[in-house]
Amino acid sequence: MGVSHIIVHEDYHHVTFYEPFNDIALLILEEEVELEESGYSVISLPTDRSIYEEGTTITITGWGRMGDGSRLNTLQKVEQVLPDQGTCLSYWKGVGLELAEESGIPASVVEETIASGWIDGMLCTGTPPLEKQRFWYGDSGGPLFVQDNGTWTLVSLVSWNTPRWAGIEGLYDYDMSVDVLFYVDWIRRNMV
């Protein structure tokens, strides 16, 4: 089954220092999927923040690279825990300041980026240290989901994490993904 077209968020863009804003797109299939015949089912979109509580276990699946750079031909799965989002924002601000200093970027760029709403629409995942149990290159766009009262719900989509080349101690502490609840209205408006 093919994709007829892709709807990229109209405000998607990379910022100067951190990773993308509005890192979400919809793939519109060429034809409707007959779920009963396919053996697949639909995952639910989130309706409220109750499944986003600190300590909630989420499942991540993807086809991306392994930590050693190799690729496998089988879908990989890992579980992470949602951390306190405020702690994560403080963490990324600290990482940003450290990277800025090493790169000669003024600290004001980091402050402005965070103040501009960079974190809006993003969700931190993982509990430090995340040396092996995380998403990686090639997993982007993949699902992070929870089972809530017997229903699978899409919580977020893989976006980015810290590159290994950065070389800063503790830089593997949190991954960032797209907060699907933040974009539910956009998703519904663009589903055809």
mmCIF file of N, CA, C and O in Angstrom, residues 15-117:
data_model
loop_
_atom_site.group_PDB
_atom_site.id
_atom_site.type_symbol
_atom_site.label_atom_id
_atom_site.label_comp_id
_atom_site.label_asym_id
_atom_site.label_seq_id
_atom_site.Cartn_x
_atom_site.Cartn_y
_atom_site.Cartn_z
ATOM 1 N N VAL A 15 15.020 25.309 14.601
ATOM 2 C CA VAL A 15 15.437 26.563 15.210
ATOM 3 C C VAL A 15 16.950 26.639 15.176
ATOM 4 O O VAL A 15 17.612 25.668 14.852
ATOM 5 N N THR A 16 17.489 27.756 15.527
ATOM 6 C CA THR A 16 18.922 27.966 15.418
ATOM 7 C C THR A 16 19.724 26.989 16.260
ATOM 8 O O THR A 16 20.738 26.484 15.837
ATOM 9 N N PHE A 17 19.230 26.722 17.462
ATOM 10 C CA PHE A 17 20.069 25.974 18.378
ATOM 11 C C PHE A 17 19.543 24.571 18.671
ATOM 12 O O PHE A 17 20.277 23.598 18.618
ATOM 13 N N TYR A 18 18.275 24.471 19.028
ATOM 14 C CA TYR A 18 17.722 23.170 19.369
ATOM 15 C C TYR A 18 17.109 22.506 18.152
ATOM 16 O O TYR A 18 17.229 22.993 17.038
ATOM 17 N N GLU A 19 16.437 21.441 18.377
ATOM 18 C CA GLU A 19 15.830 20.661 17.303
ATOM 19 C C GLU A 19 14.491 21.260 16.877
ATOM 20 O O GLU A 19 14.113 22.320 17.327
ATOM 21 N N PRO A 20 13.731 20.558 16.036
ATOM 22 C CA PRO A 20 12.593 21.184 15.352
ATOM 23 C C PRO A 20 11.392 21.560 16.214
ATOM 24 O O PRO A 20 11.118 20.938 17.219
ATOM 25 N N PHE A 21 10.696 22.600 15.748
ATOM 26 C CA PHE A 21 9.366 22.952 16.233
ATOM 27 C C PHE A 21 8.359 22.208 15.355
ATOM 28 O O PHE A 21 8.580 22.038 14.150
ATOM 29 N N ASN A 22 7.225 21.826 15.911
ATOM 30 C CA ASN A 22 6.120 21.240 15.141
ATOM 31 C C ASN A 22 6.579 20.075 14.260
ATOM 32 O O ASN A 22 6.274 20.010 13.075
ATOM 33 N N ASP A 23 7.307 19.160 14.856
ATOM 34 C CA ASP A 23 7.922 18.031 14.152
ATOM 35 C C ASP A 23 6.902 16.913 13.958
ATOM 36 O O ASP A 23 7.007 15.836 14.550
ATOM 37 N N ILE A 24 5.886 17.172 13.122
ATOM 38 C CA ILE A 24 4.815 16.208 12.925
ATOM 39 C C ILE A 24 4.295 16.306 11.492
ATOM 40 O O ILE A 24 4.292 17.377 10.893
ATOM 41 N N ALA A 25 3.905 15.167 10.952
ATOM 42 C CA ALA A 25 3.327 15.096 9.611
ATOM 43 C C ALA A 25 2.343 13.924 9.580
ATOM 44 O O ALA A 25 2.420 13.011 10.406
ATOM 45 N N LEU A 26 1.430 13.961 8.620
ATOM 46 C CA LEU A 26 0.485 12.866 8.412
ATOM 47 C C LEU A 26 0.754 12.245 7.049
ATOM 48 O O LEU A 26 0.988 12.956 6.069
ATOM 49 N N LEU A 27 0.714 10.921 6.998
ATOM 50 C CA LEU A 27 0.842 10.204 5.732
ATOM 51 C C LEU A 27 -0.566 9.777 5.313
ATOM 52 O O LEU A 27 -1.242 9.068 6.053
ATOM 53 N N ILE A 28 -0.990 10.201 4.137
ATOM 54 C CA ILE A 28 -2.310 9.851 3.636
ATOM 55 C C ILE A 28 -2.133 8.672 2.682
ATOM 56 O O ILE A 28 -1.392 8.762 1.688
ATOM 57 N N LEU A 29 -2.785 7.566 2.994
ATOM 58 C CA LEU A 29 -2.641 6.349 2.199
ATOM 59 C C LEU A 29 -3.417 6.441 0.891
ATOM 60 O O LEU A 29 -4.419 7.156 0.790
ATOM 61 N N GLU A 30 -2.962 5.691 -0.103
ATOM 62 C CA GLU A 30 -3.616 5.694 -1.410
ATOM 63 C C GLU A 30 -5.012 5.103 -1.371
ATOM 64 O O GLU A 30 -5.868 5.452 -2.168
ATOM 65 N N GLU A 31 -5.208 4.188 -0.457
ATOM 66 C CA GLU A 31 -6.525 3.563 -0.347
ATOM 67 C C GLU A 31 -6.850 3.266 1.106
ATOM 68 O O GLU A 31 -5.966 3.192 1.954
ATOM 69 N N GLU A 32 -8.119 3.120 1.387
ATOM 70 C CA GLU A 32 -8.577 2.842 2.745
ATOM 71 C C GLU A 32 -8.173 1.423 3.157
ATOM 72 O O GLU A 32 -8.192 0.503 2.354
ATOM 73 N N VAL A 33 -7.801 1.259 4.398
ATOM 74 C CA VAL A 33 -7.408 -0.049 4.925
ATOM 75 C C VAL A 33 -8.641 -0.732 5.506
ATOM 76 O O VAL A 33 -9.372 -0.148 6.302
ATOM 77 N N GLU A 34 -8.872 -1.954 5.087
ATOM 78 C CA GLU A 34 -9.959 -2.757 5.643
ATOM 79 C C GLU A 34 -9.416 -3.462 6.884
ATOM 80 O O GLU A 34 -8.745 -4.479 6.784
ATOM 81 N N LEU A 35 -9.674 -2.893 8.053
ATOM 82 C CA LEU A 35 -9.069 -3.379 9.288
ATOM 83 C C LEU A 35 -9.457 -4.813 9.607
ATOM 84 O O LEU A 35 -8.623 -5.594 10.055
ATOM 85 N N GLU A 36 -10.699 -5.181 9.408
ATOM 86 C CA GLU A 36 -11.131 -6.537 9.747
ATOM 87 C C GLU A 36 -10.359 -7.576 8.955
ATOM 88 O O GLU A 36 -10.020 -8.633 9.471
ATOM 89 N N GLU A 37 -10.059 -7.272 7.703
ATOM 90 C CA GLU A 37 -9.351 -8.218 6.844
ATOM 91 C C GLU A 37 -7.835 -8.175 7.050
ATOM 92 O O GLU A 37 -7.141 -9.142 6.769
ATOM 93 N N SER A 38 -7.318 -7.048 7.527
ATOM 94 C CA SER A 38 -5.872 -6.875 7.608
ATOM 95 C C SER A 38 -5.243 -7.489 8.852
ATOM 96 O O SER A 38 -4.053 -7.772 8.864
ATOM 97 N N GLY A 39 -6.032 -7.651 9.908
ATOM 98 C CA GLY A 39 -5.466 -8.124 11.161
ATOM 99 C C GLY A 39 -4.896 -6.997 12.004
ATOM 100 O O GLY A 39 -4.358 -7.216 13.083
ATOM 101 N N TYR A 40 -4.978 -5.757 11.519
ATOM 102 C CA TYR A 40 -4.499 -4.593 12.244
ATOM 103 C C TYR A 40 -5.663 -3.904 12.947
ATOM 104 O O TYR A 40 -6.823 -4.124 12.621
ATOM 105 N N SER A 41 -5.331 -3.075 13.899
ATOM 106 C CA SER A 41 -6.357 -2.274 14.556
ATOM 107 C C SER A 41 -5.862 -0.831 14.642
ATOM 108 O O SER A 41 -4.701 -0.540 14.396
ATOM 109 N N VAL A 42 -6.757 0.054 14.974
ATOM 110 C CA VAL A 42 -6.429 1.469 15.063
ATOM 111 C C VAL A 42 -5.992 1.786 16.484
ATOM 112 O O VAL A 42 -6.568 1.298 17.453
ATOM 113 N N ILE A 43 -4.962 2.621 16.588
ATOM 114 C CA ILE A 43 -4.531 3.086 17.907
ATOM 115 C C ILE A 43 -5.316 4.357 18.217
ATOM 116 O O ILE A 43 -5.601 5.157 17.324
ATOM 117 N N SER A 44 -5.666 4.556 19.467
ATOM 118 C CA SER A 44 -6.440 5.729 19.869
ATOM 119 C C SER A 44 -5.543 6.947 20.025
ATOM 120 O O SER A 44 -4.371 6.830 20.383
ATOM 121 N N LEU A 45 -6.137 8.111 19.780
ATOM 122 C CA LEU A 45 -5.461 9.365 20.088
ATOM 123 C C LEU A 45 -5.760 9.710 21.544
ATOM 124 O O LEU A 45 -6.836 9.377 22.046
ATOM 125 N N PRO A 46 -4.852 10.381 22.221
ATOM 126 C CA PRO A 46 -5.108 10.747 23.619
ATOM 127 C C PRO A 46 -6.225 11.786 23.717
ATOM 128 O O PRO A 46 -6.411 12.597 22.810
ATOM 129 N N THR A 47 -6.954 11.740 24.823
ATOM 130 C CA THR A 47 -8.054 12.691 25.031
ATOM 131 C C THR A 47 -7.786 13.639 26.192
ATOM 132 O O THR A 47 -8.422 14.680 26.293
ATOM 133 N N ASP A 48 -6.862 13.267 27.079
ATOM 134 C CA ASP A 48 -6.521 14.138 28.205
ATOM 135 C C ASP A 48 -5.140 13.774 28.733
ATOM 136 O O ASP A 48 -4.522 12.824 28.274
ATOM 137 N N ARG A 49 -4.659 14.509 29.709
ATOM 138 C CA ARG A 49 -3.299 14.330 30.249
ATOM 139 C C ARG A 49 -3.180 13.203 31.278
ATOM 140 O O ARG A 49 -2.085 12.968 31.791
ATOM 141 N N SER A 50 -4.251 12.496 31.567
ATOM 142 C CA SER A 50 -4.187 11.487 32.632
ATOM 143 C C SER A 50 -3.145 10.404 32.351
ATOM 144 O O SER A 50 -2.567 9.846 33.283
ATOM 145 N N ILE A 51 -2.889 10.093 31.082
ATOM 146 C CA ILE A 51 -1.896 9.058 30.759
ATOM 147 C C ILE A 51 -0.477 9.620 30.678
ATOM 148 O O ILE A 51 0.459 8.893 30.411
ATOM 149 N N TYR A 52 -0.315 10.898 30.918
ATOM 150 C CA TYR A 52 0.980 11.560 30.812
ATOM 151 C C TYR A 52 1.638 11.774 32.168
ATOM 152 O O TYR A 52 2.556 12.569 32.291
ATOM 153 N N GLU A 53 1.212 11.080 33.184
ATOM 154 C CA GLU A 53 1.743 11.303 34.527
ATOM 155 C C GLU A 53 3.173 10.793 34.660
ATOM 156 O O GLU A 53 3.552 9.802 34.047
ATOM 157 N N GLU A 54 3.932 11.487 35.483
ATOM 158 C CA GLU A 54 5.294 11.056 35.784
ATOM 159 C C GLU A 54 5.259 9.615 36.271
ATOM 160 O O GLU A 54 4.419 9.234 37.077
ATOM 161 N N GLY A 55 6.165 8.793 35.740
ATOM 162 C CA GLY A 55 6.240 7.396 36.140
ATOM 163 C C GLY A 55 5.458 6.449 35.240
ATOM 164 O O GLY A 55 5.590 5.233 35.370
ATOM 165 N N THR A 56 4.657 6.970 34.310
ATOM 166 C CA THR A 56 3.910 6.120 33.381
ATOM 167 C C THR A 56 4.885 5.404 32.461
ATOM 168 O O THR A 56 5.789 6.020 31.897
ATOM 169 N N THR A 57 4.714 4.099 32.299
ATOM 170 C CA THR A 57 5.558 3.319 31.397
ATOM 171 C C THR A 57 5.005 3.424 29.985
ATOM 172 O O THR A 57 3.814 3.210 29.765
ATOM 173 N N ILE A 58 5.865 3.768 29.042
ATOM 174 C CA ILE A 58 5.476 3.855 27.640
ATOM 175 C C ILE A 58 6.277 2.844 26.836
ATOM 176 O O ILE A 58 7.393 2.478 27.204
ATOM 177 N N THR A 59 5.701 2.378 25.748
ATOM 178 C CA THR A 59 6.364 1.449 24.844
ATOM 179 C C THR A 59 6.741 2.199 23.580
ATOM 180 O O THR A 59 5.956 2.978 23.049
ATOM 181 N N ILE A 60 7.937 1.957 23.092
ATOM 182 C CA ILE A 60 8.444 2.581 21.873
ATOM 183 C C ILE A 60 8.811 1.462 20.913
ATOM 184 O O ILE A 60 9.459 0.487 21.307
ATOM 185 N N THR A 61 8.412 1.607 19.654
ATOM 186 C CA THR A 61 8.828 0.635 18.643
ATOM 187 C C THR A 61 9.487 1.372 17.486
ATOM 188 O O THR A 61 9.187 2.534 17.225
ATOM 189 N N GLY A 62 10.399 0.700 16.808
ATOM 190 C CA GLY A 62 11.067 1.332 15.674
ATOM 191 C C GLY A 62 11.994 0.385 14.943
ATOM 192 O O GLY A 62 12.319 -0.701 15.415
ATOM 193 N N TRP A 63 12.412 0.845 13.765
ATOM 194 C CA TRP A 63 13.307 0.091 12.880
ATOM 195 C C TRP A 63 14.692 0.735 12.823
ATOM 196 O O TRP A 63 15.502 0.409 11.973
ATOM 197 N N GLY A 64 14.961 1.674 13.717
ATOM 198 C CA GLY A 64 16.206 2.443 13.658
ATOM 199 C C GLY A 64 17.443 1.645 14.026
ATOM 200 O O GLY A 64 17.399 0.462 14.344
ATOM 201 N N ARG A 65 18.544 2.352 14.002
ATOM 202 C CA ARG A 65 19.846 1.740 14.292
ATOM 203 C C ARG A 65 19.946 1.333 15.760
ATOM 204 O O ARG A 65 19.346 1.935 16.625
ATOM 205 N N MET A 66 20.766 0.339 15.984
ATOM 206 C CA MET A 66 21.093 -0.084 17.335
ATOM 207 C C MET A 66 22.210 0.836 17.846
ATOM 208 O O MET A 66 22.801 1.593 17.084
ATOM 209 N N GLY A 67 22.504 0.756 19.136
ATOM 210 C CA GLY A 67 23.523 1.607 19.738
ATOM 211 C C GLY A 67 24.883 1.495 19.090
ATOM 212 O O GLY A 67 25.661 2.448 19.081
ATOM 213 N N ASP A 68 25.202 0.330 18.507
ATOM 214 C CA ASP A 68 26.494 0.143 17.849
ATOM 215 C C ASP A 68 26.471 0.577 16.385
ATOM 216 O O ASP A 68 27.441 0.405 15.662
ATOM 217 N N GLY A 69 25.327 1.123 15.932
ATOM 218 C CA GLY A 69 25.209 1.594 14.551
ATOM 219 C C GLY A 69 24.644 0.571 13.590
ATOM 220 O O GLY A 69 24.336 0.897 12.447
ATOM 221 N N SER A 70 24.504 -0.679 14.032
ATOM 222 C CA SER A 70 23.972 -1.718 13.144
ATOM 223 C C SER A 70 22.456 -1.578 12.991
ATOM 224 O O SER A 70 21.796 -0.909 13.775
ATOM 225 N N ARG A 71 21.925 -2.231 11.951
ATOM 226 C CA ARG A 71 20.478 -2.274 11.723
ATOM 227 C C ARG A 71 20.020 -3.718 11.774
ATOM 228 O O ARG A 71 20.719 -4.615 11.333
ATOM 229 N N LEU A 72 18.822 -3.913 12.311
ATOM 230 C CA LEU A 72 18.225 -5.239 12.349
ATOM 231 C C LEU A 72 17.010 -5.248 11.433
ATOM 232 O O LEU A 72 16.410 -4.209 11.165
ATOM 233 N N ASN A 73 16.616 -6.406 10.982
ATOM 234 C CA ASN A 73 15.446 -6.528 10.118
ATOM 235 C C ASN A 73 14.178 -6.867 10.894
ATOM 236 O O ASN A 73 13.187 -7.279 10.306
ATOM 237 N N THR A 74 14.243 -6.736 12.194
ATOM 238 C CA THR A 74 13.061 -6.994 13.011
ATOM 239 C C THR A 74 12.704 -5.730 13.782
ATOM 240 O O THR A 74 13.581 -4.981 14.209
ATOM 241 N N LEU A 75 11.418 -5.496 13.932
ATOM 242 C CA LEU A 75 10.938 -4.340 14.674
ATOM 243 C C LEU A 75 11.428 -4.450 16.117
ATOM 244 O O LEU A 75 11.295 -5.492 16.757
ATOM 245 N N GLN A 76 12.009 -3.372 16.613
ATOM 246 C CA GLN A 76 12.527 -3.350 17.974
ATOM 247 C C GLN A 76 11.524 -2.673 18.904
ATOM 248 O O GLN A 76 10.742 -1.826 18.483
ATOM 249 N N LYS A 77 11.573 -3.050 20.166
ATOM 250 C CA LYS A 77 10.657 -2.497 21.155
ATOM 251 C C LYS A 77 11.428 -2.240 22.440
ATOM 252 O O LYS A 77 12.283 -3.028 22.833
ATOM 253 N N VAL A 78 11.120 -1.112 23.080
ATOM 254 C CA VAL A 78 11.741 -0.780 24.353
ATOM 255 C C VAL A 78 10.703 -0.053 25.202
ATOM 256 O O VAL A 78 9.780 0.566 24.660
ATOM 257 N N GLU A 79 10.848 -0.148 26.492
ATOM 258 C CA GLU A 79 9.963 0.592 27.390
ATOM 259 C C GLU A 79 10.769 1.670 28.091
ATOM 260 O O GLU A 79 11.937 1.473 28.428
ATOM 261 N N GLN A 80 10.136 2.825 28.279
ATOM 262 C CA GLN A 80 10.718 3.918 29.047
ATOM 263 C C GLN A 80 9.659 4.416 30.019
ATOM 264 O O GLN A 80 8.515 3.999 29.976
ATOM 265 N N VAL A 81 10.077 5.334 30.857
ATOM 266 C CA VAL A 81 9.179 5.917 31.852
ATOM 267 C C VAL A 81 9.116 7.419 31.605
ATOM 268 O O VAL A 81 10.120 8.045 31.267
ATOM 269 N N LEU A 82 7.924 7.985 31.751
ATOM 270 C CA LEU A 82 7.804 9.440 31.615
ATOM 271 C C LEU A 82 8.380 10.104 32.868
ATOM 272 O O LEU A 82 7.938 9.817 33.977
ATOM 273 N N PRO A 83 9.349 10.978 32.702
ATOM 274 C CA PRO A 83 9.928 11.690 33.843
ATOM 275 C C PRO A 83 9.129 12.956 34.147
ATOM 276 O O PRO A 83 8.207 13.325 33.411
ATOM 277 N N ASP A 84 9.514 13.651 35.194
ATOM 278 C CA ASP A 84 8.949 14.967 35.482
ATOM 279 C C ASP A 84 9.367 15.905 34.355
ATOM 280 O O ASP A 84 10.555 16.047 34.055
ATOM 281 N N GLN A 85 8.403 16.536 33.699
ATOM 282 C CA GLN A 85 8.691 17.368 32.534
ATOM 283 C C GLN A 85 9.475 18.626 32.900
ATOM 284 O O GLN A 85 10.315 19.094 32.132
ATOM 285 N N GLY A 86 9.240 19.195 34.083
ATOM 286 C CA GLY A 86 9.996 20.376 34.515
ATOM 287 C C GLY A 86 11.472 20.063 34.716
ATOM 288 O O GLY A 86 12.346 20.854 34.343
ATOM 289 N N THR A 87 11.754 18.892 35.287
ATOM 290 C CA THR A 87 13.138 18.466 35.477
ATOM 291 C C THR A 87 13.824 18.319 34.126
ATOM 292 O O THR A 87 14.970 18.730 33.945
ATOM 293 N N CYS A 88 13.100 17.759 33.173
ATOM 294 C CA CYS A 88 13.664 17.561 31.838
ATOM 295 C C CYS A 88 13.970 18.900 31.172
ATOM 296 O O CYS A 88 15.025 19.066 30.570
ATOM 297 N N LEU A 89 13.064 19.855 31.268
ATOM 298 C CA LEU A 89 13.305 21.166 30.662
ATOM 299 C C LEU A 89 14.543 21.815 31.264
ATOM 300 O O LEU A 89 15.379 22.373 30.546
ATOM 301 N N SER A 90 14.701 21.711 32.569
ATOM 302 C CA SER A 90 15.896 22.256 33.223
ATOM 303 C C SER A 90 17.152 21.560 32.715
ATOM 304 O O SER A 90 18.186 22.183 32.490
ATOM 305 N N TYR A 91 17.053 20.243 32.536
ATOM 306 C CA TYR A 91 18.169 19.454 32.017
ATOM 307 C C TYR A 91 18.584 19.972 30.639
ATOM 308 O O TYR A 91 19.753 20.251 30.381
ATOM 309 N N TRP A 92 17.591 20.105 29.722
ATOM 310 C CA TRP A 92 17.914 20.532 28.357
ATOM 311 C C TRP A 92 18.425 21.965 28.318
ATOM 312 O O TRP A 92 19.272 22.312 27.496
ATOM 313 N N LYS A 93 17.943 22.793 29.214
ATOM 314 C CA LYS A 93 18.460 24.158 29.277
ATOM 315 C C LYS A 93 19.944 24.115 29.654
ATOM 316 O O LYS A 93 20.773 24.796 29.055
ATOM 317 N N GLY A 94 20.289 23.274 30.634
ATOM 318 C CA GLY A 94 21.683 23.124 31.033
ATOM 319 C C GLY A 94 22.549 22.571 29.921
ATOM 320 O O GLY A 94 23.660 23.049 29.675
ATOM 321 N N VAL A 95 22.040 21.561 29.208
ATOM 322 C CA VAL A 95 22.779 20.999 28.074
ATOM 323 C C VAL A 95 22.979 22.073 27.019
ATOM 324 O O VAL A 95 24.065 22.241 26.462
ATOM 325 N N GLY A 96 21.915 22.820 26.743
ATOM 326 C CA GLY A 96 21.998 23.875 25.742
ATOM 327 C C GLY A 96 23.049 24.912 26.083
ATOM 328 O O GLY A 96 23.836 25.338 25.229
ATOM 329 N N LEU A 97 23.085 25.310 27.345
ATOM 330 C CA LEU A 97 24.072 26.302 27.769
ATOM 331 C C LEU A 97 25.492 25.757 27.628
ATOM 332 O O LEU A 97 26.404 26.461 27.196
ATOM 333 N N GLU A 98 25.666 24.481 27.984
ATOM 334 C CA GLU A 98 26.994 23.875 27.882
ATOM 335 C C GLU A 98 27.429 23.738 26.419
ATOM 336 O O GLU A 98 28.557 24.060 26.058
ATOM 337 N N LEU A 99 26.519 23.268 25.561
ATOM 338 C CA LEU A 99 26.843 23.148 24.137
ATOM 339 C C LEU A 99 27.097 24.522 23.515
ATOM 340 O O LEU A 99 27.973 24.676 22.672
ATOM 341 N N ALA A 100 26.298 25.514 23.922
ATOM 342 C CA ALA A 100 26.467 26.868 23.395
ATOM 343 C C ALA A 100 27.855 27.403 23.732
ATOM 344 O O ALA A 100 28.549 27.970 22.877
ATOM 345 N N GLU A 101 28.259 27.184 24.977
ATOM 346 C CA GLU A 101 29.573 27.670 25.406
ATOM 347 C C GLU A 101 30.678 27.019 24.575
ATOM 348 O O GLU A 101 31.588 27.689 24.091
ATOM 349 N N GLU A 102 30.580 25.685 24.377
ATOM 350 C CA GLU A 102 31.592 24.975 23.596
ATOM 351 C C GLU A 102 31.609 25.404 22.138
ATOM 352 O O GLU A 102 32.633 25.349 21.481
ATOM 353 N N SER A 103 30.426 25.806 21.619
ATOM 354 C CA SER A 103 30.309 26.166 20.208
ATOM 355 C C SER A 103 30.465 27.653 19.954
ATOM 356 O O SER A 103 30.391 28.091 18.805
ATOM 357 N N GLY A 104 30.610 28.435 21.012
ATOM 358 C CA GLY A 104 30.740 29.870 20.849
ATOM 359 C C GLY A 104 29.415 30.575 20.581
ATOM 360 O O GLY A 104 29.377 31.704 20.106
ATOM 361 N N ILE A 105 28.305 29.901 20.872
ATOM 362 C CA ILE A 105 26.982 30.500 20.695
ATOM 363 C C ILE A 105 26.636 31.251 21.978
ATOM 364 O O ILE A 105 26.786 30.709 23.072
ATOM 365 N N PRO A 106 26.142 32.479 21.880
ATOM 366 C CA PRO A 106 25.796 33.238 23.090
ATOM 367 C C PRO A 106 24.710 32.525 23.907
ATOM 368 O O PRO A 106 23.764 31.969 23.341
ATOM 369 N N ALA A 107 24.839 32.547 25.215
ATOM 370 C CA ALA A 107 23.842 31.922 26.097
ATOM 371 C C ALA A 107 22.460 32.513 25.857
ATOM 372 O O ALA A 107 21.445 31.834 26.031
ATOM 373 N N SER A 108 22.397 33.753 25.409
ATOM 374 C CA SER A 108 21.100 34.394 25.154
ATOM 375 C C SER A 108 20.307 33.647 24.082
ATOM 376 O O SER A 108 19.078 33.641 24.102
ATOM 377 N N VAL A 109 20.992 32.995 23.140
ATOM 378 C CA VAL A 109 20.305 32.217 22.102
ATOM 379 C C VAL A 109 19.560 31.054 22.739
ATOM 380 O O VAL A 109 18.413 30.764 22.388
ATOM 381 N N VAL A 110 20.192 30.395 23.700
ATOM 382 C CA VAL A 110 19.549 29.285 24.410
ATOM 383 C C VAL A 110 18.341 29.804 25.183
ATOM 384 O O VAL A 110 17.245 29.235 25.102
ATOM 385 N N GLU A 111 18.539 30.876 25.913
ATOM 386 C CA GLU A 111 17.441 31.456 26.703
ATOM 387 C C GLU A 111 16.269 31.849 25.802
ATOM 388 O O GLU A 111 15.112 31.556 26.098
ATOM 389 N N GLU A 112 16.550 32.505 24.676
ATOM 390 C CA GLU A 112 15.499 32.934 23.754
ATOM 391 C C GLU A 112 14.785 31.737 23.133
ATOM 392 O O GLU A 112 13.573 31.755 22.938
ATOM 393 N N THR A 113 15.546 30.694 22.798
ATOM 394 C CA THR A 113 14.959 29.509 22.187
ATOM 395 C C THR A 113 13.973 28.846 23.146
ATOM 396 O O THR A 113 12.851 28.510 22.759
ATOM 397 N N ILE A 114 14.374 28.675 24.384
ATOM 398 C CA ILE A 114 13.495 28.048 25.373
ATOM 399 C C ILE A 114 12.291 28.943 25.648
ATOM 400 O O ILE A 114 11.152 28.476 25.677
ATOM 401 N N ALA A 115 12.507 30.242 25.773
ATOM 402 C CA ALA A 115 11.409 31.178 26.042
ATOM 403 C C ALA A 115 10.433 31.270 24.873
ATOM 404 O O ALA A 115 9.262 31.574 25.055
ATOM 405 N N SER A 116 10.887 30.967 23.654
ATOM 406 C CA SER A 116 10.045 31.109 22.471
ATOM 407 C C SER A 116 9.026 29.977 22.331
ATOM 408 O O SER A 116 8.252 29.961 21.395
ATOM 409 N N GLY A 117 9.026 29.042 23.245
ATOM 410 C CA GLY A 117 8.065 27.949 23.169
ATOM 411 C C GLY A 117 8.629 26.688 22.552
ATOM 412 O O GLY A 117 7.902 25.806 22.134
#
